[in-house]
Amino acid sequence: MLVYPSGIDLSSSTLRFLARHLRQRRHEIGSRWRRLPAGRQALLTLAHLRCGDTYGRLAAAFNVGIATVYRYIREAVDVLAALAPTLEQAVSTAATKAFVILDGTLLPTDRPTDRIAADRPFYSGKHKKHGMNVQVTTDPFGRLLWASPALPGAVHDMKAARTHGIPAALTQAGLRCWADKAYQGAGGTVRVPYRGRWDKLSAGQRAVNASHAKIRALGEQAMATLKTWRLLRKLRCSTTRVTTIVKAVLALQLAAH
């Protein structure tokens, strides 16, 4: 008997959630027989997303071929991604909140360390590594509300936010938002700290910045939550699949709330 050699720090309700949607998917497409039942496919997918286990290791653990692992994970990730909310839906959900927190993060990718022309758009000068830029909004308690499509890591947070239409959507909804200095010039309902050296700021400006930092610190919890999905710590897939993977993780996180 082969036992899968890994623990997954997720609740059984998360497994049931994904398995239920996979069964629904199989019913919709009329799939009669699979190498793995929906529950095992769900477990395989969670092991990949949460633990970052490779296709080869999963194939050995679940006694299926690598091609089967690839197909099953891709199918499950697509099913989950379709459940993730759009920005408009997330803003509507957050309308009853006192405010939201906006921040950006870099999801590292498995890219060469040398900055050749083809990889330059994915190289973040701020983080000194290749990756994808993802914008995240959270509620006042630091719980994840929405994650944006992924953009190349060289894209600045302010440009990414405007590309996704985040400031405009928040302003239209009259939803106050706290963000860091990277979002200077966002306007609307987006609030950023005062710029300048601490000793050059007035006492009032210092107090505002200190209060602002405490609020934004809660948003870091969402970033930490994303990184508990180990696959996001070092993505080895095509950059065209990163958005779908992020949406899948978002759907699982929201289902766990």
PDB file of C-alpha atoms in Angstrom:
ATOM      1  CA  MET A   1       0.000   0.000   0.000  1.00  0.00           C
ATOM      2  CA  LEU A   2       1.394   3.403  -1.008  1.00  0.00           C
ATOM      3  CA  VAL A   3       0.833   6.227   1.456  1.00  0.00           C
ATOM      4  CA  TYR A   4       1.169   9.806   0.283  1.00  0.00           C
ATOM      5  CA  PRO A   5       4.208  11.122   2.216  1.00  0.00           C
ATOM      6  CA  SER A   6       3.025  14.627   3.026  1.00  0.00           C
ATOM      7  CA  GLY A   7       0.738  16.427   5.402  1.00  0.00           C
ATOM      8  CA  ILE A   8      -1.536  19.156   4.069  1.00  0.00           C
ATOM      9  CA  ASP A   9      -2.467  21.840   6.566  1.00  0.00           C
ATOM     10  CA  LEU A  10      -5.975  22.386   5.229  1.00  0.00           C
ATOM     11  CA  SER A  11      -9.368  21.524   6.648  1.00  0.00           C
ATOM     12  CA  SER A  12     -11.404  18.614   5.329  1.00  0.00           C
ATOM     13  CA  SER A  13     -14.071  21.140   4.314  1.00  0.00           C
ATOM     14  CA  THR A  14     -11.629  22.556   1.745  1.00  0.00           C
ATOM     15  CA  LEU A  15     -11.191  19.079   0.282  1.00  0.00           C
ATOM     16  CA  ARG A  16     -14.956  18.524   0.194  1.00  0.00           C
ATOM     17  CA  PHE A  17     -15.475  21.931  -1.433  1.00  0.00           C
ATOM     18  CA  LEU A  18     -13.137  21.160  -4.310  1.00  0.00           C
ATOM     19  CA  ALA A  19     -14.330  17.557  -4.680  1.00  0.00           C
ATOM     20  CA  ARG A  20     -17.933  18.740  -4.945  1.00  0.00           C
ATOM     21  CA  HIS A  21     -17.131  21.126  -7.766  1.00  0.00           C
ATOM     22  CA  LEU A  22     -15.080  18.485  -9.562  1.00  0.00           C
ATOM     23  CA  ARG A  23     -17.979  16.048  -9.411  1.00  0.00           C
ATOM     24  CA  GLN A  24     -20.222  18.760 -10.844  1.00  0.00           C
ATOM     25  CA  ARG A  25     -17.685  19.360 -13.618  1.00  0.00           C
ATOM     26  CA  ARG A  26     -17.553  15.646 -14.466  1.00  0.00           C
ATOM     27  CA  HIS A  27     -21.331  15.503 -14.562  1.00  0.00           C
ATOM     28  CA  GLU A  28     -21.502  18.545 -16.884  1.00  0.00           C
ATOM     29  CA  ILE A  29     -19.061  17.079 -19.415  1.00  0.00           C
ATOM     30  CA  GLY A  30     -20.415  13.548 -19.092  1.00  0.00           C
ATOM     31  CA  SER A  31     -17.185  11.998 -17.852  1.00  0.00           C
ATOM     32  CA  ARG A  32     -17.940   8.371 -16.953  1.00  0.00           C
ATOM     33  CA  TRP A  33     -14.624   6.950 -15.804  1.00  0.00           C
ATOM     34  CA  ARG A  34     -11.434   8.417 -14.369  1.00  0.00           C
ATOM     35  CA  ARG A  35      -8.232   6.953 -12.968  1.00  0.00           C
ATOM     36  CA  LEU A  36      -8.960   8.813  -9.735  1.00  0.00           C
ATOM     37  CA  PRO A  37     -12.300   9.653  -8.115  1.00  0.00           C
ATOM     38  CA  ALA A  38     -13.127  13.320  -7.578  1.00  0.00           C
ATOM     39  CA  GLY A  39     -12.001  13.232  -3.952  1.00  0.00           C
ATOM     40  CA  ARG A  40      -8.551  11.933  -4.886  1.00  0.00           C
ATOM     41  CA  GLN A  41      -8.248  14.442  -7.713  1.00  0.00           C
ATOM     42  CA  ALA A  42      -9.065  17.179  -5.217  1.00  0.00           C
ATOM     43  CA  LEU A  43      -6.414  15.863  -2.809  1.00  0.00           C
ATOM     44  CA  LEU A  44      -3.841  15.697  -5.591  1.00  0.00           C
ATOM     45  CA  THR A  45      -4.571  19.314  -6.572  1.00  0.00           C
ATOM     46  CA  LEU A  46      -4.399  20.600  -3.010  1.00  0.00           C
ATOM     47  CA  ALA A  47      -1.084  18.816  -2.499  1.00  0.00           C
ATOM     48  CA  HIS A  48       0.274  20.620  -5.546  1.00  0.00           C
ATOM     49  CA  LEU A  49      -1.051  24.063  -4.614  1.00  0.00           C
ATOM     50  CA  ARG A  50      -0.478  23.936  -0.874  1.00  0.00           C
ATOM     51  CA  CYS A  51       2.737  21.908  -0.695  1.00  0.00           C
ATOM     52  CA  GLY A  52       4.208  22.756  -4.084  1.00  0.00           C
ATOM     53  CA  ASP A  53       4.757  19.060  -4.840  1.00  0.00           C
ATOM     54  CA  THR A  54       6.004  18.315  -8.341  1.00  0.00           C
ATOM     55  CA  TYR A  55       4.107  16.356 -10.975  1.00  0.00           C
ATOM     56  CA  GLY A  56       6.636  13.534 -10.745  1.00  0.00           C
ATOM     57  CA  ARG A  57       6.249  13.150  -7.003  1.00  0.00           C
ATOM     58  CA  LEU A  58       2.470  13.320  -7.218  1.00  0.00           C
ATOM     59  CA  ALA A  59       2.413  10.742 -10.002  1.00  0.00           C
ATOM     60  CA  ALA A  60       4.344   8.316  -7.815  1.00  0.00           C
ATOM     61  CA  ALA A  61       2.230   9.031  -4.750  1.00  0.00           C
ATOM     62  CA  PHE A  62      -1.125   8.625  -6.510  1.00  0.00           C
ATOM     63  CA  ASN A  63       0.003   5.796  -8.819  1.00  0.00           C
ATOM     64  CA  VAL A  64      -0.879   7.595 -12.047  1.00  0.00           C
ATOM     65  CA  GLY A  65       1.129   8.943 -14.962  1.00  0.00           C
ATOM     66  CA  ILE A  66       2.657  12.406 -15.031  1.00  0.00           C
ATOM     67  CA  ALA A  67       0.428  13.369 -17.972  1.00  0.00           C
ATOM     68  CA  THR A  68      -2.621  12.405 -15.905  1.00  0.00           C
ATOM     69  CA  VAL A  69      -1.414  14.509 -12.980  1.00  0.00           C
ATOM     70  CA  TYR A  70      -0.948  17.465 -15.322  1.00  0.00           C
ATOM     71  CA  ARG A  71      -4.452  17.115 -16.786  1.00  0.00           C
ATOM     72  CA  TYR A  72      -6.135  16.639 -13.416  1.00  0.00           C
ATOM     73  CA  ILE A  73      -4.429  19.619 -11.808  1.00  0.00           C
ATOM     74  CA  ARG A  74      -5.064  21.867 -14.791  1.00  0.00           C
ATOM     75  CA  GLU A  75      -8.738  20.896 -14.814  1.00  0.00           C
ATOM     76  CA  ALA A  76      -9.156  21.479 -11.079  1.00  0.00           C
ATOM     77  CA  VAL A  77      -7.322  24.813 -11.156  1.00  0.00           C
ATOM     78  CA  ASP A  78      -9.535  25.993 -14.022  1.00  0.00           C
ATOM     79  CA  VAL A  79     -12.661  24.933 -12.112  1.00  0.00           C
ATOM     80  CA  LEU A  80     -11.519  26.873  -9.045  1.00  0.00           C
ATOM     81  CA  ALA A  81     -10.447  29.954 -11.002  1.00  0.00           C
ATOM     82  CA  ALA A  82     -13.933  30.237 -12.465  1.00  0.00           C
ATOM     83  CA  LEU A  83     -15.287  30.575  -8.911  1.00  0.00           C
ATOM     84  CA  ALA A  84     -13.058  33.527  -7.969  1.00  0.00           C
ATOM     85  CA  PRO A  85     -14.811  36.913  -7.736  1.00  0.00           C
ATOM     86  CA  THR A  86     -14.208  39.723 -10.201  1.00  0.00           C
ATOM     87  CA  LEU A  87     -13.057  43.128  -8.959  1.00  0.00           C
ATOM     88  CA  GLU A  88     -16.601  44.460  -9.281  1.00  0.00           C
ATOM     89  CA  GLN A  89     -17.977  41.582  -7.214  1.00  0.00           C
ATOM     90  CA  ALA A  90     -15.267  42.028  -4.587  1.00  0.00           C
ATOM     91  CA  VAL A  91     -15.934  45.769  -4.327  1.00  0.00           C
ATOM     92  CA  SER A  92     -19.663  45.097  -3.991  1.00  0.00           C
ATOM     93  CA  THR A  93     -18.964  42.602  -1.187  1.00  0.00           C
ATOM     94  CA  ALA A  94     -16.677  45.104   0.539  1.00  0.00           C
ATOM     95  CA  ALA A  95     -19.181  47.953   0.301  1.00  0.00           C
ATOM     96  CA  THR A  96     -20.348  47.331   3.856  1.00  0.00           C
ATOM     97  CA  LYS A  97     -16.777  47.435   5.210  1.00  0.00           C
ATOM     98  CA  ALA A  98     -15.340  50.543   6.835  1.00  0.00           C
ATOM     99  CA  PHE A  99     -12.429  50.452   4.404  1.00  0.00           C
ATOM    100  CA  VAL A 100     -10.153  48.119   2.454  1.00  0.00           C
ATOM    101  CA  ILE A 101      -6.384  47.774   2.246  1.00  0.00           C
ATOM    102  CA  LEU A 102      -4.547  47.631  -1.079  1.00  0.00           C
ATOM    103  CA  ASP A 103      -1.058  46.227  -1.532  1.00  0.00           C
ATOM    104  CA  GLY A 104       1.045  44.518  -4.152  1.00  0.00           C
ATOM    105  CA  THR A 105       3.263  41.471  -3.946  1.00  0.00           C
ATOM    106  CA  LEU A 106       5.780  39.750  -6.183  1.00  0.00           C
ATOM    107  CA  LEU A 107       5.271  36.046  -6.795  1.00  0.00           C
ATOM    108  CA  PRO A 108       8.731  34.693  -7.691  1.00  0.00           C
ATOM    109  CA  THR A 109       9.078  32.656 -10.856  1.00  0.00           C
ATOM    110  CA  ASP A 110      11.679  30.134 -11.903  1.00  0.00           C
ATOM    111  CA  ARG A 111      13.613  32.423 -14.205  1.00  0.00           C
ATOM    112  CA  PRO A 112      17.322  32.723 -15.026  1.00  0.00           C
ATOM    113  CA  THR A 113      19.277  35.066 -12.771  1.00  0.00           C
ATOM    114  CA  ASP A 114      20.835  36.865 -15.724  1.00  0.00           C
ATOM    115  CA  ARG A 115      18.727  39.683 -17.106  1.00  0.00           C
ATOM    116  CA  ILE A 116      18.487  38.717 -20.767  1.00  0.00           C
ATOM    117  CA  ALA A 117      16.111  40.691 -22.962  1.00  0.00           C
ATOM    118  CA  ALA A 118      13.317  38.097 -22.992  1.00  0.00           C
ATOM    119  CA  ASP A 119      13.202  37.971 -19.192  1.00  0.00           C
ATOM    120  CA  ARG A 120      13.644  41.667 -18.461  1.00  0.00           C
ATOM    121  CA  PRO A 121       9.888  42.447 -18.244  1.00  0.00           C
ATOM    122  CA  PHE A 122       9.620  39.904 -15.425  1.00  0.00           C
ATOM    123  CA  TYR A 123      12.566  41.240 -13.422  1.00  0.00           C
ATOM    124  CA  SER A 124      11.625  43.379 -10.404  1.00  0.00           C
ATOM    125  CA  GLY A 125      14.314  45.899  -9.587  1.00  0.00           C
ATOM    126  CA  LYS A 126      12.757  46.429  -6.181  1.00  0.00           C
ATOM    127  CA  HIS A 127      12.911  42.758  -5.219  1.00  0.00           C
ATOM    128  CA  LYS A 128      15.979  41.854  -7.316  1.00  0.00           C
ATOM    129  CA  LYS A 129      14.323  38.758  -8.739  1.00  0.00           C
ATOM    130  CA  HIS A 130      12.028  37.566 -11.507  1.00  0.00           C
ATOM    131  CA  GLY A 131       8.348  37.261 -10.779  1.00  0.00           C
ATOM    132  CA  MET A 132       4.777  38.353 -11.364  1.00  0.00           C
ATOM    133  CA  ASN A 133       3.082  41.396  -9.832  1.00  0.00           C
ATOM    134  CA  VAL A 134      -0.236  40.683  -8.095  1.00  0.00           C
ATOM    135  CA  GLN A 135      -2.405  43.325  -6.437  1.00  0.00           C
ATOM    136  CA  VAL A 136      -4.367  42.293  -3.359  1.00  0.00           C
ATOM    137  CA  THR A 137      -7.233  43.888  -1.443  1.00  0.00           C
ATOM    138  CA  THR A 138      -8.188  42.913   2.095  1.00  0.00           C
ATOM    139  CA  ASP A 139     -10.834  43.849   4.622  1.00  0.00           C
ATOM    140  CA  PRO A 140     -10.023  45.847   7.805  1.00  0.00           C
ATOM    141  CA  PHE A 141      -9.024  42.599   9.547  1.00  0.00           C
ATOM    142  CA  GLY A 142      -6.515  41.594   6.878  1.00  0.00           C
ATOM    143  CA  ARG A 143      -8.703  38.923   5.322  1.00  0.00           C
ATOM    144  CA  LEU A 144      -8.282  38.403   1.598  1.00  0.00           C
ATOM    145  CA  LEU A 145     -11.041  39.883  -0.566  1.00  0.00           C
ATOM    146  CA  TRP A 146      -9.602  39.898  -4.069  1.00  0.00           C
ATOM    147  CA  ALA A 147      -6.418  39.218  -5.995  1.00  0.00           C
ATOM    148  CA  SER A 148      -5.704  40.702  -9.389  1.00  0.00           C
ATOM    149  CA  PRO A 149      -4.556  39.074 -12.612  1.00  0.00           C
ATOM    150  CA  ALA A 150      -0.778  38.747 -12.666  1.00  0.00           C
ATOM    151  CA  LEU A 151       1.410  41.226 -14.533  1.00  0.00           C
ATOM    152  CA  PRO A 152       5.151  41.006 -15.241  1.00  0.00           C
ATOM    153  CA  GLY A 153       7.261  41.763 -12.180  1.00  0.00           C
ATOM    154  CA  ALA A 154       8.807  44.906 -13.677  1.00  0.00           C
ATOM    155  CA  VAL A 155       5.410  46.640 -13.561  1.00  0.00           C
ATOM    156  CA  HIS A 156       5.174  49.198 -10.740  1.00  0.00           C
ATOM    157  CA  ASP A 157       2.366  48.800  -8.189  1.00  0.00           C
ATOM    158  CA  MET A 158       0.723  52.093  -9.165  1.00  0.00           C
ATOM    159  CA  LYS A 159       0.698  51.178 -12.854  1.00  0.00           C
ATOM    160  CA  ALA A 160      -0.627  47.704 -12.011  1.00  0.00           C
ATOM    161  CA  ALA A 161      -3.442  49.167  -9.896  1.00  0.00           C
ATOM    162  CA  ARG A 162      -4.467  51.517 -12.702  1.00  0.00           C
ATOM    163  CA  THR A 163      -4.220  48.748 -15.299  1.00  0.00           C
ATOM    164  CA  HIS A 164      -6.722  46.698 -13.292  1.00  0.00           C
ATOM    165  CA  GLY A 165      -8.926  49.740 -12.652  1.00  0.00           C
ATOM    166  CA  ILE A 166      -8.690  49.391  -8.875  1.00  0.00           C
ATOM    167  CA  PRO A 167      -8.633  53.094  -7.837  1.00  0.00           C
ATOM    168  CA  ALA A 168     -11.514  53.881 -10.191  1.00  0.00           C
ATOM    169  CA  ALA A 169     -13.628  50.968  -8.919  1.00  0.00           C
ATOM    170  CA  LEU A 170     -13.037  51.865  -5.276  1.00  0.00           C
ATOM    171  CA  THR A 171     -13.774  55.548  -5.872  1.00  0.00           C
ATOM    172  CA  GLN A 172     -16.954  54.798  -7.803  1.00  0.00           C
ATOM    173  CA  ALA A 173     -18.150  52.661  -4.884  1.00  0.00           C
ATOM    174  CA  GLY A 174     -17.150  55.349  -2.367  1.00  0.00           C
ATOM    175  CA  LEU A 175     -15.018  52.750  -0.598  1.00  0.00           C
ATOM    176  CA  ARG A 176     -12.081  54.151   1.360  1.00  0.00           C
ATOM    177  CA  CYS A 177      -8.765  52.440   0.801  1.00  0.00           C
ATOM    178  CA  TRP A 178      -5.429  52.499   2.630  1.00  0.00           C
ATOM    179  CA  ALA A 179      -2.284  51.917   0.582  1.00  0.00           C
ATOM    180  CA  ASP A 180       1.461  52.519   0.858  1.00  0.00           C
ATOM    181  CA  LYS A 181       3.642  55.178  -0.791  1.00  0.00           C
ATOM    182  CA  ALA A 182       3.866  53.186  -4.000  1.00  0.00           C
ATOM    183  CA  TYR A 183       0.315  54.336  -4.785  1.00  0.00           C
ATOM    184  CA  GLN A 184       1.045  58.070  -4.649  1.00  0.00           C
ATOM    185  CA  GLY A 185      -1.171  59.819  -7.167  1.00  0.00           C
ATOM    186  CA  ALA A 186      -3.912  57.193  -7.181  1.00  0.00           C
ATOM    187  CA  GLY A 187      -6.407  59.828  -6.080  1.00  0.00           C
ATOM    188  CA  GLY A 188     -10.059  59.192  -5.368  1.00  0.00           C
ATOM    189  CA  THR A 189     -10.677  57.317  -2.127  1.00  0.00           C
ATOM    190  CA  VAL A 190      -7.148  55.852  -1.966  1.00  0.00           C
ATOM    191  CA  ARG A 191      -5.245  57.182   1.056  1.00  0.00           C
ATOM    192  CA  VAL A 192      -1.442  57.074   1.178  1.00  0.00           C
ATOM    193  CA  PRO A 193       1.028  58.284   3.832  1.00  0.00           C
ATOM    194  CA  TYR A 194       2.849  61.602   3.631  1.00  0.00           C
ATOM    195  CA  ARG A 195       6.117  61.430   1.728  1.00  0.00           C
ATOM    196  CA  GLY A 196       9.410  62.710   3.043  1.00  0.00           C
ATOM    197  CA  ARG A 197      11.983  61.997   5.710  1.00  0.00           C
ATOM    198  CA  TRP A 198      10.547  61.398   9.163  1.00  0.00           C
ATOM    199  CA  ASP A 199      12.482  64.315  10.707  1.00  0.00           C
ATOM    200  CA  LYS A 200      11.169  66.662   8.003  1.00  0.00           C
ATOM    201  CA  LEU A 201       7.504  65.862   8.653  1.00  0.00           C
ATOM    202  CA  SER A 202       5.350  67.845  11.031  1.00  0.00           C
ATOM    203  CA  ALA A 203       4.088  66.294  14.260  1.00  0.00           C
ATOM    204  CA  GLY A 204       0.637  65.944  12.685  1.00  0.00           C
ATOM    205  CA  GLN A 205       2.018  64.258   9.584  1.00  0.00           C
ATOM    206  CA  ARG A 206       4.043  61.849  11.697  1.00  0.00           C
ATOM    207  CA  ALA A 207       0.945  60.905  13.688  1.00  0.00           C
ATOM    208  CA  VAL A 208      -1.004  60.306  10.473  1.00  0.00           C
ATOM    209  CA  ASN A 209       1.768  58.144   9.026  1.00  0.00           C
ATOM    210  CA  ALA A 210       2.083  56.107  12.230  1.00  0.00           C
ATOM    211  CA  SER A 211      -1.667  55.439  12.277  1.00  0.00           C
ATOM    212  CA  HIS A 212      -1.597  54.668   8.557  1.00  0.00           C
ATOM    213  CA  ALA A 213       1.214  52.131   9.025  1.00  0.00           C
ATOM    214  CA  LYS A 214      -0.709  50.289  11.736  1.00  0.00           C
ATOM    215  CA  ILE A 215      -3.712  49.923   9.472  1.00  0.00           C
ATOM    216  CA  ARG A 216      -1.667  48.782   6.494  1.00  0.00           C
ATOM    217  CA  ALA A 217       0.181  46.232   8.609  1.00  0.00           C
ATOM    218  CA  LEU A 218      -3.025  44.221   8.709  1.00  0.00           C
ATOM    219  CA  GLY A 219      -2.825  43.874   4.948  1.00  0.00           C
ATOM    220  CA  GLU A 220       0.448  42.006   5.336  1.00  0.00           C
ATOM    221  CA  GLN A 221      -1.562  39.133   6.803  1.00  0.00           C
ATOM    222  CA  ALA A 222      -3.135  38.577   3.383  1.00  0.00           C
ATOM    223  CA  MET A 223       0.299  38.428   1.773  1.00  0.00           C
ATOM    224  CA  ALA A 224       1.411  35.902   4.357  1.00  0.00           C
ATOM    225  CA  THR A 225      -1.772  33.920   3.712  1.00  0.00           C
ATOM    226  CA  LEU A 226      -1.018  33.768  -0.013  1.00  0.00           C
ATOM    227  CA  LYS A 227       2.504  32.532   0.659  1.00  0.00           C
ATOM    228  CA  THR A 228       1.191  29.649   2.799  1.00  0.00           C
ATOM    229  CA  TRP A 229       0.346  28.153  -0.600  1.00  0.00           C
ATOM    230  CA  ARG A 230       3.897  27.009  -1.275  1.00  0.00           C
ATOM    231  CA  LEU A 231       3.457  26.831  -5.024  1.00  0.00           C
ATOM    232  CA  LEU A 232       3.247  30.646  -4.999  1.00  0.00           C
ATOM    233  CA  ARG A 233       6.645  30.918  -3.316  1.00  0.00           C
ATOM    234  CA  LYS A 234       8.417  29.765  -6.473  1.00  0.00           C
ATOM    235  CA  LEU A 235       6.272  29.338  -9.558  1.00  0.00           C
ATOM    236  CA  ARG A 236       7.683  26.961 -12.171  1.00  0.00           C
ATOM    237  CA  CYS A 237       4.785  27.106 -14.607  1.00  0.00           C
ATOM    238  CA  SER A 238       4.317  29.279 -17.680  1.00  0.00           C
ATOM    239  CA  THR A 239       3.704  32.917 -16.779  1.00  0.00           C
ATOM    240  CA  THR A 240       0.449  32.686 -18.739  1.00  0.00           C
ATOM    241  CA  ARG A 241      -0.910  30.303 -16.074  1.00  0.00           C
ATOM    242  CA  VAL A 242      -0.075  32.419 -13.020  1.00  0.00           C
ATOM    243  CA  THR A 243      -3.327  34.397 -13.085  1.00  0.00           C
ATOM    244  CA  THR A 244      -5.398  31.204 -13.163  1.00  0.00           C
ATOM    245  CA  ILE A 245      -3.417  29.718 -10.263  1.00  0.00           C
ATOM    246  CA  VAL A 246      -3.816  32.880  -8.175  1.00  0.00           C
ATOM    247  CA  LYS A 247      -7.565  32.892  -8.839  1.00  0.00           C
ATOM    248  CA  ALA A 248      -7.771  29.226  -7.814  1.00  0.00           C
ATOM    249  CA  VAL A 249      -6.007  29.952  -4.517  1.00  0.00           C
ATOM    250  CA  LEU A 250      -8.277  32.955  -3.955  1.00  0.00           C
ATOM    251  CA  ALA A 251     -11.371  30.776  -4.435  1.00  0.00           C
ATOM    252  CA  LEU A 252     -10.070  28.237  -1.911  1.00  0.00           C
ATOM    253  CA  GLN A 253      -9.249  30.955   0.618  1.00  0.00           C
ATOM    254  CA  LEU A 254     -12.681  32.548   0.332  1.00  0.00           C
ATOM    255  CA  ALA A 255     -14.363  29.157   0.633  1.00  0.00           C
ATOM    256  CA  ALA A 256     -12.470  28.570   3.888  1.00  0.00           C
ATOM    257  CA  HIS A 257     -13.799  31.787   5.487  1.00  0.00           C
TER     258      HIS A 257
END
